CSV table of C-alpha atoms in Angstrom, one decimal:
chain,number,residue,atom,x,y,z
Z,1,MET,CA,-12.3,-19.2,-18.8
Z,2,PRO,CA,-10.6,-16.8,-21.1
Z,3,ARG,CA,-6.8,-17.4,-21.3
Z,4,ASN,CA,-5.8,-14.2,-19.8
Z,5,THR,CA,-8.3,-13.8,-16.9
Z,6,PRO,CA,-7.1,-11.0,-14.7
Z,7,ILE,CA,-6.3,-13.2,-11.7
Z,8,ASP,CA,-2.6,-13.4,-12.2
Z,9,GLU,CA,-0.2,-12.0,-9.6
Z,10,PRO,CA,1.2,-9.0,-11.6
Z,11,TRP,CA,-2.3,-7.7,-12.1
Z,12,SER,CA,-3.3,-8.3,-8.6
Z,13,ALA,CA,-0.3,-6.4,-7.2
Z,14,TYR,CA,-0.9,-3.6,-9.8
Z,15,ILE,CA,-4.6,-3.0,-9.1
Z,16,LYS,CA,-3.8,-2.7,-5.4
Z,17,GLU,CA,-1.4,0.2,-6.4
Z,18,VAL,CA,-4.2,1.7,-8.4
Z,19,GLY,CA,-6.4,1.4,-5.3
Z,20,LEU,CA,-3.9,3.3,-3.2
Z,21,ASN,CA,-3.7,6.0,-5.9
Z,22,LEU,CA,-7.4,6.4,-5.8
Z,23,GLN,CA,-7.3,6.7,-2.0
Z,24,ARG,CA,-4.4,9.2,-2.1
Z,25,LEU,CA,-6.2,11.3,-4.8
Z,26,ARG,CA,-9.5,11.2,-3.0
Z,27,ILE,CA,-8.0,12.2,0.4
Z,28,SER,CA,-6.1,15.0,-1.3
Z,29,LYS,CA,-9.4,16.3,-2.7
Z,30,GLY,CA,-11.0,16.1,0.8
Z,31,LEU,CA,-13.7,13.7,-0.5
Z,32,SER,CA,-15.2,10.8,1.5
Z,33,GLN,CA,-15.5,7.4,-0.1
Z,34,GLU,CA,-19.3,7.8,0.0
Z,35,ARG,CA,-19.2,11.2,-1.9
Z,36,THR,CA,-16.7,9.9,-4.5
Z,37,ALA,CA,-18.8,6.8,-5.1
Z,38,TYR,CA,-22.1,8.8,-5.3
Z,39,ASP,CA,-20.7,11.3,-7.7
Z,40,ALA,CA,-19.3,8.5,-9.9
Z,41,GLY,CA,-22.6,6.7,-9.9
Z,42,LEU,CA,-21.3,3.8,-7.8
Z,43,SER,CA,-22.3,2.2,-4.5
Z,44,ARG,CA,-19.9,3.0,-1.7
Z,45,TYR,CA,-19.3,-0.8,-1.4
Z,46,THR,CA,-18.2,-1.0,-5.1
Z,47,TYR,CA,-15.9,2.0,-4.7
Z,48,GLN,CA,-14.4,0.7,-1.5
Z,49,LYS,CA,-13.4,-2.5,-3.2
Z,50,PHE,CA,-11.7,-0.5,-6.0
Z,51,GLU,CA,-9.6,1.3,-3.3
Z,52,LYS,CA,-8.8,-2.1,-1.8
Z,53,GLY,CA,-7.9,-3.5,-5.3
Z,54,GLU,CA,-10.2,-6.5,-4.7
Z,55,SER,CA,-13.6,-7.4,-6.2
Z,56,MET,CA,-13.9,-10.2,-3.7
Z,57,PRO,CA,-11.4,-11.3,-1.0
Z,58,GLY,CA,-8.5,-12.9,-3.0
Z,59,THR,CA,-9.9,-11.7,-6.4
Z,60,PRO,CA,-8.2,-8.7,-7.9
Z,61,ALA,CA,-10.5,-5.8,-8.9
Z,62,ASN,CA,-11.0,-5.1,-12.6
Z,63,PRO,CA,-13.2,-2.0,-12.9
Z,64,SER,CA,-14.9,-1.2,-16.1
Z,65,LEU,CA,-13.5,1.5,-18.3
Z,66,HIS,CA,-16.7,3.6,-17.7
Z,67,ASN,CA,-16.3,3.3,-13.9
Z,68,ILE,CA,-12.6,4.1,-13.8
Z,69,MET,CA,-13.1,7.1,-16.1
Z,70,ALA,CA,-16.1,8.3,-14.0
Z,71,ILE,CA,-13.9,8.1,-10.8
Z,72,ALA,CA,-11.1,9.9,-12.6
Z,73,GLN,CA,-13.5,12.7,-13.4
Z,74,VAL,CA,-14.8,12.9,-9.9
Z,75,LEU,CA,-11.2,13.0,-8.6
Z,76,GLU,CA,-10.3,15.5,-11.3
Z,77,ALA,CA,-7.3,13.2,-12.2
Z,78,ASP,CA,-5.9,11.9,-15.4
Z,79,LEU,CA,-5.8,8.2,-16.0
Z,80,GLU,CA,-2.0,8.5,-16.0
Z,81,GLU,CA,-2.2,9.7,-12.3
Z,82,ILE,CA,-4.3,6.7,-11.4
Z,83,LEU,CA,-2.6,4.0,-13.4
Z,84,PRO,CA,1.0,4.0,-12.3
Z,85,ARG,CA,3.9,3.2,-14.7
Z,86,PRO,CA,5.3,0.7,-15.5
Z,87,TRP,CA,2.2,-1.4,-16.3
Z,88,PRO,CA,2.4,-5.1,-15.7
Z,89,ASP,CA,2.9,-7.1,-19.0
Z,90,LEU,CA,-0.7,-7.9,-20.0
Z,91,HIS,CA,0.1,-9.7,-23.2
Z,92,ALA,CA,-1.4,-13.2,-23.3
Z,93,ARG,CA,1.2,-15.8,-22.2
O,1,MET,CA,-29.6,-1.3,-11.9
O,2,PRO,CA,-26.8,1.1,-10.8
O,3,ARG,CA,-27.9,4.7,-11.3
O,4,ASN,CA,-25.1,5.5,-13.8
O,5,THR,CA,-25.3,2.4,-16.0
O,6,PRO,CA,-23.2,3.0,-19.2
O,7,ILE,CA,-26.2,2.9,-21.5
O,8,ASP,CA,-26.6,6.7,-21.9
O,9,GLU,CA,-26.1,8.3,-25.3
O,10,PRO,CA,-22.9,10.2,-24.5
O,11,TRP,CA,-21.1,7.0,-23.5
O,12,SER,CA,-22.5,5.2,-26.4
O,13,ALA,CA,-21.2,7.7,-28.9
O,14,TYR,CA,-17.9,8.0,-27.1
O,15,ILE,CA,-17.1,4.3,-27.0
O,16,LYS,CA,-17.8,4.1,-30.7
O,17,GLU,CA,-15.0,6.7,-31.1
O,18,VAL,CA,-12.8,4.6,-28.9
O,19,GLY,CA,-13.5,1.6,-31.2
O,20,LEU,CA,-12.5,3.6,-34.3
O,21,ASN,CA,-9.3,4.6,-32.5
O,22,LEU,CA,-8.5,0.9,-31.8
O,23,GLN,CA,-9.2,0.1,-35.5
O,24,ARG,CA,-7.0,3.0,-36.7
O,25,LEU,CA,-4.1,2.1,-34.4
O,26,ARG,CA,-4.4,-1.7,-35.2
O,27,ILE,CA,-4.3,-1.0,-38.9
O,28,SER,CA,-1.4,1.4,-38.6
O,29,LYS,CA,0.5,-1.5,-36.8
O,30,GLY,CA,-0.5,-3.9,-39.6
O,31,LEU,CA,-2.2,-6.2,-37.2
O,32,SER,CA,-5.3,-8.3,-37.9
O,33,GLN,CA,-8.2,-8.3,-35.4
O,34,GLU,CA,-7.4,-12.0,-34.8
O,35,ARG,CA,-3.7,-11.3,-33.9
O,36,THR,CA,-4.6,-8.3,-31.7
O,37,ALA,CA,-7.2,-10.3,-29.9
O,38,TYR,CA,-5.0,-13.3,-29.4
O,39,ASP,CA,-2.0,-11.2,-28.1
O,40,ALA,CA,-4.4,-9.4,-25.7
O,41,GLY,CA,-5.8,-12.6,-24.4
O,42,LEU,CA,-9.2,-12.0,-25.9
O,43,SER,CA,-11.4,-13.9,-28.3
O,44,ARG,CA,-11.6,-12.3,-31.8
O,45,TYR,CA,-15.4,-11.9,-31.2
O,46,THR,CA,-14.8,-9.9,-28.0
O,47,TYR,CA,-12.2,-7.7,-29.7
O,48,GLN,CA,-14.4,-7.1,-32.8
O,49,LYS,CA,-17.1,-5.8,-30.5
O,50,PHE,CA,-14.7,-3.4,-28.9
O,51,GLU,CA,-13.9,-2.0,-32.3
O,52,LYS,CA,-17.6,-1.7,-33.0
O,53,GLY,CA,-18.2,0.0,-29.7
O,54,GLU,CA,-21.0,-2.4,-28.8
O,55,SER,CA,-21.2,-5.4,-26.4
O,56,MET,CA,-24.5,-6.4,-28.0
O,57,PRO,CA,-26.4,-4.7,-30.8
O,58,GLY,CA,-27.7,-1.5,-29.2
O,59,THR,CA,-25.7,-1.9,-26.0
O,60,PRO,CA,-22.5,0.2,-25.8
O,61,ALA,CA,-19.3,-1.6,-25.1
O,62,ASN,CA,-17.7,-1.2,-21.6
O,63,PRO,CA,-14.4,-3.1,-21.6
O,64,SER,CA,-12.7,-3.9,-18.4
O,65,LEU,CA,-9.6,-1.9,-17.4
O,66,HIS,CA,-7.5,-5.0,-17.8
O,67,ASN,CA,-8.7,-5.6,-21.3
O,68,ILE,CA,-8.3,-2.0,-22.5
O,69,MET,CA,-4.8,-1.9,-21.0
O,70,ALA,CA,-3.9,-5.3,-22.6
O,71,ILE,CA,-5.1,-4.0,-26.0
O,72,ALA,CA,-3.2,-0.7,-25.5
O,73,GLN,CA,0.0,-2.8,-24.8
O,74,VAL,CA,-0.5,-4.9,-27.9
O,75,LEU,CA,-1.1,-1.8,-30.0
O,76,GLU,CA,1.8,-0.1,-28.3
O,77,ALA,CA,-0.4,2.9,-27.6
O,78,ASP,CA,-1.0,5.1,-24.6
O,79,LEU,CA,-4.6,5.2,-23.2
O,80,GLU,CA,-4.5,8.9,-24.1
O,81,GLU,CA,-4.3,7.8,-27.8
O,82,ILE,CA,-7.2,5.4,-27.4
O,83,LEU,CA,-9.5,7.5,-25.2
O,84,PRO,CA,-10.2,10.7,-27.2
O,85,ARG,CA,-10.6,14.1,-25.4
O,86,PRO,CA,-12.9,15.5,-24.4
O,87,TRP,CA,-14.4,12.7,-22.4
O,88,PRO,CA,-18.2,12.6,-22.0
O,89,ASP,CA,-19.4,13.9,-18.5
O,90,LEU,CA,-19.6,10.6,-16.5
O,91,HIS,CA,-20.7,12.2,-13.2
O,92,ALA,CA,-23.8,10.7,-11.9
O,93,ARG,CA,-26.8,12.8,-12.8
């Protein structure tokens, strides 16, 4: 397992915040989860998990760059709006 | 295979640009690939492929959000510096 697998607590809490941002932005655009997922080329199930911040129960989400950028485009949002500051410290420990 | 798998040409060309940005930023910081990879919790091999923009020969890279953010932190760069504008259109076709 790579040393810095994204299962640590700071990432887990952070990616939940990202999920809440996605939900807030989506709702402000008046889009359903289904429509957002479809337009970003994702299944609704996959997109729902991003909003929950989990890939599986207890496992923090870790979307690909392509997917998070596709969602950002659909929501007409910059990554800075989706990825709250401050970031967790992701340097390898 | 999801409808919008990141194998299309615009993404492939774009992620190569991202790789060149990573290389430029890394060199400007005077960091080796090995050091950058280590500090971001990646193997050198994985990081090298990001700079090449390929996960396997002929397959465009698609780093996870955690990995691209970890690299951005190590390079002390914003995602806006790493992800050139304009983005390719990533809406599902």
